[in-house]
């Protein structure tokens, strides 16, 4: 797959640039220099932080110092945030939404009045025109109700995103104003009964009418969030395209479909485990007549549109998860402080304390990752942060699930009842691991994108080694020898030109060491598997996990360094969290990377595969019952 | 101390039985009925009690060593014949577990000293198959119960050192061996009996221990167990066989045609053989991709053994694609919305990580479907193909060649066309006309 092409495509998208002047860099002394340099080198700027980790390179200028917003912008955000927070605290009855499986119209109207239906739609089209950073900030509050968060996300993170990033001026002018005010609700129609991530199995077809002015769309789409509410659908369908060789070929195209076009039938809302208030249903298109002007991008270019929409919407999940956990910490700590057992409050028990530490640490890491990514996306230039965004999504969805479960555990039996919101949070946040690309699929994306990047650069070297070029082999050997003797890895994060605060030196060193080992692991994996690594999913999973941890370490190092440098309140707590997380992640990374070595005794992959194969061949749990006997 | 009175009693008893035979002639042919035995039993016990005070001369005359010779003399060496007779006579009524058990009961009750039990057990072992109890543990235990208890248990180290009562031990081992051959696992009752009869360290006990060591371990060795009792209905049998061959949990067995026989107005007998086919979704999609310019073949019959039954099946297959037509479809780069399905890296798997074996693989053609039919002629199989066309329209556009051989089954059935023959008869085209349906699929 030509990823470069995709990046080029995303470069043509303008919305990032619109917001860029609002963002400035961190307030420490190097800022003016950095900023001017960045302005100068907008086009030569390295667009890859995470990808270059595969090569053992830490592009510290990308992530240090931690991105900041200007004073004015911060005030603006706070102005936005307080009414939204007030609204969610006072006017949103999450329990009722969950129980009735419907968001009441007055709540929806309140959201519309706050402008939350057009957070990222530019002001010229009547939206709030907020940056990614501000979107993430609002996401923290919106996430307090899962149903509302999903409804809004389906509307603007994917539903109208197609028009926003790939639509032409007429389309934007026609649809965005009404979508931004919430007069129209948008939905994103990609999934079909036979097609989740596989474009080849999309069955919905758009056929050109004889006059060539309309397309007739036929087919059914399932699990469409907002499918019952929406007036505007972004629909992906097969179209016949004549390619370069003059052959007719089926390709995916994206269409803007209004419900008013007719032939749009929404099914019964699905009865879901969580996010029950959001509307999810089947949408059937029966000879829906769509004018040719409503094709998003080019005819046959729908695949890229879909990929870009999916890749762009994920970063906010980190702040959403953090927002949820912060709220949960408040709720549960009150209980832990007041509930007494054996004349001690729960908060005095080590195992309860551990739960709060886990929650605080996860919230801290998620927040750091989310705002680092948002800040990178808001920068001038044409950043491609899809890899980072995917990592944020995976980390925060899994961390969120663990934390909600821990919070529920603090309350014990009470948490399990419907009298408390924990069970609802638990149900709601389960969807985070599933939608917008399941975590499994995103891990594949994370690992393979990096492997592709590393492969391009390392192929020549590895080929030389395989040919038995003694020079290269000796160089490799010497490097390994030096590493094993214990040469300190120095990637320049600490020391004279360091960007990390000295109180985080140990963590930074651990991070550097991990990066170094990671790059040699990647190299050996490429050496061993070559392009067949695509089929080694268990290997790729570990690669992705290590990379996620590395990115998380970067984020906390960067954030804590900034906090301590500018003297934010409780920065010592941040340093403590950062150091704890880094040492934890360091051991995990080392373990995973040991597993990735050849013939590693820690690696159980073969056995895991074999177990699964035996179970799946019988499609049952095949052990005899323990009470079974043979005589 | 204990043995002296017991010996005495045995001697006594023996004498008595002789008397009894003379007195009650009806008791000798113990085949007559079950009701005799209680009487007989009660009698002997009574007598034995009374004869405890009998003359010592009798006991002296009959030493244990002579016991066996005496008996054979007395019975004229016909014991084996007699026991066989016993079973034969019962067999005239019916050969069931109940009658078999009755014979055992009769034997046990007729003579408290179980004279000739070794011969009886050997005879019984032989007859078990006939009575259909060869897999019945209870029957084996009952048979083992025929051995007198405690008599053959060695009582001192010399006896233990030598082969104590070798004939009896041999017989016990034989019994266990037959159990082994039929896959019958002994239970605790067997063990208790063996201990009572032969003692803790006897040969049969060792045999029992070996059985108990290996049998449970081997019991579930076969990952594809065949049921002991195969269904009699050829359609059910075909279902089992076909799903066995298909080895795909998605494969669907379809009954294309049920067997029936009808007589037309003209008095002609019209019979339809059954046709049962199996096809998995994978096979269907494989067939859908088949190049219609190449023929598909119906081949068979191929044998499939299920325990002692042999059934025959037919396959629909094609020749493997010639190398020049074997092209791998390139992966569409616009296939997966989320991640690249292929890496653009010019590196192959390292040899050290290539775990595949270097095997010369013979390329075989794809098999699209399998079937079993009541008749192996072209007409019947053509019906199968036309039934398959409903779900596989490509078959309508493809030439179908029938390459039917006369299988081994056919040769045998030609040689011995009696219905009881053990092998299946699957007639080739040559035999189509013969109404052989009845004997097909019969065990």
Tab-separated table of N, CA and C in Angstrom, chain B residues 19-95:
chain	number	residue	atom	x	y	z
B	19	UNK	N	-23.200	-89.873	44.790
B	19	UNK	CA	-24.434	-90.498	45.244
B	19	UNK	C	-25.628	-89.815	44.627
B	20	UNK	N	-25.540	-88.508	44.726
B	20	UNK	CA	-26.666	-87.702	44.294
B	20	UNK	C	-27.004	-87.982	42.839
B	21	UNK	N	-25.964	-88.096	42.053
B	21	UNK	CA	-26.163	-88.381	40.631
B	21	UNK	C	-26.968	-89.642	40.465
B	22	UNK	N	-26.578	-90.576	41.284
B	22	UNK	CA	-27.270	-91.858	41.172
B	22	UNK	C	-28.720	-91.722	41.582
B	23	UNK	N	-28.923	-90.947	42.659
B	23	UNK	CA	-30.275	-90.842	43.195
B	23	UNK	C	-31.162	-89.993	42.302
B	24	UNK	N	-30.625	-88.849	41.976
B	24	UNK	CA	-31.456	-87.927	41.192
B	24	UNK	C	-30.961	-87.850	39.756
B	25	UNK	N	-31.390	-88.703	38.921
B	25	UNK	CA	-30.878	-88.688	37.550
B	25	UNK	C	-31.262	-87.416	36.804
B	26	UNK	N	-32.337	-86.832	37.216
B	26	UNK	CA	-32.796	-85.633	36.501
B	26	UNK	C	-31.798	-84.502	36.606
B	27	UNK	N	-30.977	-84.557	37.662
B	27	UNK	CA	-30.046	-83.450	37.867
B	27	UNK	C	-28.907	-83.443	36.866
B	28	UNK	N	-28.556	-84.604	36.342
B	28	UNK	CA	-27.407	-84.687	35.451
B	28	UNK	C	-27.556	-83.831	34.182
B	29	UNK	N	-28.591	-84.047	33.446
B	29	UNK	CA	-28.741	-83.147	32.287
B	29	UNK	C	-29.310	-81.813	32.750
B	30	UNK	N	-28.437	-80.971	33.147
B	30	UNK	CA	-28.916	-79.738	33.799
B	30	UNK	C	-29.435	-78.715	32.815
B	31	UNK	N	-29.566	-79.143	31.615
B	31	UNK	CA	-30.095	-78.206	30.636
B	31	UNK	C	-31.574	-77.953	30.846
B	32	UNK	N	-32.212	-78.947	31.444
B	32	UNK	CA	-33.670	-78.939	31.400
B	32	UNK	C	-34.300	-77.613	31.788
B	33	UNK	N	-33.981	-77.160	32.989
B	33	UNK	CA	-34.537	-75.835	33.280
B	33	UNK	C	-33.874	-75.228	34.495
B	34	UNK	N	-34.202	-74.004	34.673
B	34	UNK	CA	-33.622	-73.219	35.723
B	34	UNK	C	-34.148	-73.663	37.083
B	35	UNK	N	-35.372	-74.054	37.087
B	35	UNK	CA	-36.045	-74.344	38.353
B	35	UNK	C	-35.430	-75.514	39.086
B	36	UNK	N	-34.731	-76.348	38.372
B	36	UNK	CA	-34.124	-77.495	39.043
B	36	UNK	C	-33.037	-77.114	39.999
B	37	UNK	N	-32.352	-76.098	39.654
B	37	UNK	CA	-31.118	-75.841	40.383
B	37	UNK	C	-31.285	-75.528	41.863
B	38	UNK	N	-32.253	-74.750	42.262
B	38	UNK	CA	-32.361	-74.505	43.703
B	38	UNK	C	-32.513	-75.807	44.471
B	39	UNK	N	-33.285	-76.611	43.890
B	39	UNK	CA	-33.496	-77.890	44.548
B	39	UNK	C	-32.177	-78.617	44.691
B	40	UNK	N	-31.487	-78.652	43.592
B	40	UNK	CA	-30.211	-79.334	43.550
B	40	UNK	C	-29.263	-78.755	44.598
B	41	UNK	N	-29.231	-77.458	44.588
B	41	UNK	CA	-28.331	-76.756	45.470
B	41	UNK	C	-28.650	-77.079	46.930
B	42	UNK	N	-29.876	-76.863	47.251
B	42	UNK	CA	-30.310	-77.122	48.622
B	42	UNK	C	-29.955	-78.532	49.047
B	43	UNK	N	-30.195	-79.414	48.188
B	43	UNK	CA	-29.929	-80.822	48.418
B	43	UNK	C	-28.495	-81.062	48.828
B	44	UNK	N	-27.610	-80.554	47.978
B	44	UNK	CA	-26.208	-80.880	48.197
B	44	UNK	C	-25.723	-80.288	49.507
B	45	UNK	N	-26.209	-79.087	49.794
B	45	UNK	CA	-25.759	-78.484	51.042
B	45	UNK	C	-26.198	-79.339	52.225
B	46	UNK	N	-27.443	-79.702	52.143
B	46	UNK	CA	-27.967	-80.559	53.215
B	46	UNK	C	-27.106	-81.789	53.404
B	47	UNK	N	-26.844	-82.404	52.260
B	47	UNK	CA	-26.079	-83.644	52.311
B	47	UNK	C	-24.704	-83.425	52.863
B	48	UNK	N	-24.093	-82.353	52.383
B	48	UNK	CA	-22.711	-82.131	52.802
B	48	UNK	C	-22.659	-81.963	54.312
B	49	UNK	N	-23.673	-81.271	54.833
B	49	UNK	CA	-23.670	-81.080	56.280
B	49	UNK	C	-23.790	-82.414	57.007
B	50	UNK	N	-24.685	-83.178	56.487
B	50	UNK	CA	-24.910	-84.439	57.159
B	50	UNK	C	-23.704	-85.356	57.052
B	51	UNK	N	-23.096	-85.318	55.873
B	51	UNK	CA	-22.024	-86.293	55.628
B	51	UNK	C	-20.725	-85.913	56.305
B	52	UNK	N	-20.733	-84.852	57.051
B	52	UNK	CA	-19.534	-84.478	57.758
B	52	UNK	C	-19.073	-85.606	58.681
B	53	UNK	N	-20.001	-86.310	59.136
B	53	UNK	CA	-19.630	-87.421	60.033
B	53	UNK	C	-19.464	-88.742	59.304
B	54	UNK	N	-19.400	-88.676	58.011
B	54	UNK	CA	-19.279	-89.898	57.219
B	54	UNK	C	-17.955	-90.603	57.454
B	55	UNK	N	-17.821	-91.754	56.836
B	55	UNK	CA	-16.642	-92.566	57.135
B	55	UNK	C	-15.372	-91.952	56.576
B	56	UNK	N	-14.300	-92.097	57.288
B	56	UNK	CA	-13.002	-91.576	56.887
B	56	UNK	C	-12.399	-92.352	55.737
B	57	UNK	N	-12.788	-93.558	55.539
B	57	UNK	CA	-12.242	-94.367	54.468
B	57	UNK	C	-12.440	-93.703	53.124
B	58	UNK	N	-13.590	-93.138	52.953
B	58	UNK	CA	-13.897	-92.468	51.688
B	58	UNK	C	-12.865	-91.389	51.378
B	59	UNK	N	-12.578	-90.612	52.430
B	59	UNK	CA	-11.660	-89.493	52.223
B	59	UNK	C	-10.275	-89.975	51.881
B	60	UNK	N	-9.870	-91.015	52.533
B	60	UNK	CA	-8.519	-91.515	52.276
B	60	UNK	C	-8.393	-91.977	50.832
B	61	UNK	N	-9.422	-92.640	50.372
B	61	UNK	CA	-9.356	-93.181	49.026
B	61	UNK	C	-9.204	-92.098	47.958
B	62	UNK	N	-9.837	-91.021	48.229
B	62	UNK	CA	-9.828	-90.002	47.171
B	62	UNK	C	-8.923	-88.828	47.556
B	63	UNK	N	-7.707	-88.922	47.113
B	63	UNK	CA	-6.758	-87.827	47.374
B	63	UNK	C	-6.992	-86.723	46.328
B	64	UNK	N	-6.550	-85.552	46.694
B	64	UNK	CA	-6.788	-84.412	45.789
B	64	UNK	C	-6.126	-84.625	44.440
B	65	UNK	N	-4.922	-85.172	44.474
B	65	UNK	CA	-4.178	-85.358	43.233
B	65	UNK	C	-4.958	-86.156	42.210
B	66	UNK	N	-5.704	-87.108	42.717
B	66	UNK	CA	-6.407	-87.983	41.789
B	66	UNK	C	-7.706	-87.367	41.301
B	67	UNK	N	-7.999	-86.296	41.939
B	67	UNK	CA	-9.312	-85.714	41.732
B	67	UNK	C	-9.645	-85.511	40.264
B	68	UNK	N	-8.725	-84.890	39.577
B	68	UNK	CA	-9.018	-84.504	38.209
B	68	UNK	C	-9.195	-85.708	37.299
B	69	UNK	N	-8.234	-86.653	37.442
B	69	UNK	CA	-8.305	-87.861	36.606
B	69	UNK	C	-9.639	-88.550	36.824
B	70	UNK	N	-9.928	-88.637	38.068
B	70	UNK	CA	-11.174	-89.302	38.443
B	70	UNK	C	-12.347	-88.711	37.685
B	71	UNK	N	-12.348	-87.423	37.713
B	71	UNK	CA	-13.486	-86.733	37.129
B	71	UNK	C	-13.569	-87.036	35.634
B	72	UNK	N	-12.401	-86.901	34.973
B	72	UNK	CA	-12.445	-87.116	33.534
B	72	UNK	C	-12.828	-88.558	33.232
B	73	UNK	N	-12.336	-89.416	34.077
B	73	UNK	CA	-12.728	-90.818	33.930
B	73	UNK	C	-14.248	-90.947	34.012
B	74	UNK	N	-14.722	-90.301	35.048
B	74	UNK	CA	-16.133	-90.403	35.341
B	74	UNK	C	-16.990	-89.853	34.212
B	75	UNK	N	-16.542	-88.781	33.699
B	75	UNK	CA	-17.355	-88.142	32.671
B	75	UNK	C	-16.945	-88.568	31.268
B	76	UNK	N	-15.997	-89.496	31.251
B	76	UNK	CA	-15.597	-90.032	29.959
B	76	UNK	C	-14.890	-89.019	29.093
B	77	UNK	N	-14.228	-88.022	29.732
B	77	UNK	CA	-13.458	-87.035	28.971
B	77	UNK	C	-14.316	-86.186	28.059
B	78	UNK	N	-15.577	-86.126	28.324
B	78	UNK	CA	-16.459	-85.423	27.390
B	78	UNK	C	-16.803	-84.019	27.868
B	79	UNK	N	-16.091	-83.579	28.926
B	79	UNK	CA	-16.540	-82.346	29.580
B	79	UNK	C	-16.710	-81.203	28.584
B	80	UNK	N	-15.720	-81.057	27.699
B	80	UNK	CA	-15.766	-79.925	26.793
B	80	UNK	C	-16.972	-80.016	25.886
B	81	UNK	N	-17.149	-81.188	25.377
B	81	UNK	CA	-18.296	-81.426	24.500
B	81	UNK	C	-19.590	-81.102	25.240
B	82	UNK	N	-19.616	-81.546	26.484
B	82	UNK	CA	-20.822	-81.334	27.275
B	82	UNK	C	-21.135	-79.857	27.402
B	83	UNK	N	-20.053	-79.073	27.712
B	83	UNK	CA	-20.299	-77.657	27.925
B	83	UNK	C	-20.742	-76.990	26.644
B	84	UNK	N	-20.076	-77.400	25.549
B	84	UNK	CA	-20.502	-76.856	24.261
B	84	UNK	C	-21.957	-77.186	24.023
B	85	UNK	N	-22.268	-78.436	24.318
B	85	UNK	CA	-23.641	-78.899	24.153
B	85	UNK	C	-24.610	-78.011	24.903
B	86	UNK	N	-24.185	-77.733	26.116
B	86	UNK	CA	-25.014	-76.922	26.988
B	86	UNK	C	-25.402	-75.619	26.295
B	87	UNK	N	-24.385	-74.966	25.752
B	87	UNK	CA	-24.647	-73.696	25.079
B	87	UNK	C	-25.487	-73.922	23.835
B	88	UNK	N	-25.148	-75.008	23.115
B	88	UNK	CA	-25.877	-75.276	21.877
B	88	UNK	C	-27.354	-75.456	22.156
B	89	UNK	N	-27.611	-76.206	23.209
B	89	UNK	CA	-29.019	-76.478	23.508
B	89	UNK	C	-29.769	-75.207	23.857
B	90	UNK	N	-29.116	-74.369	24.636
B	90	UNK	CA	-29.763	-73.106	24.984
B	90	UNK	C	-29.919	-72.238	23.740
B	91	UNK	N	-28.901	-72.349	22.902
B	91	UNK	CA	-28.897	-71.489	21.725
B	91	UNK	C	-30.093	-71.747	20.842
B	92	UNK	N	-30.645	-72.946	20.947
B	92	UNK	CA	-31.803	-73.225	20.108
B	92	UNK	C	-32.962	-72.283	20.442
B	93	UNK	N	-33.043	-71.927	21.737
B	93	UNK	CA	-34.089	-70.955	22.111
B	93	UNK	C	-33.761	-69.591	21.521
B	94	UNK	N	-32.741	-69.024	22.068
B	94	UNK	CA	-32.305	-67.719	21.548
B	94	UNK	C	-30.909	-67.456	22.055
B	95	UNK	N	-30.212	-66.647	21.313
B	95	UNK	CA	-28.848	-66.311	21.721
B	95	UNK	C	-28.851	-64.888	22.278
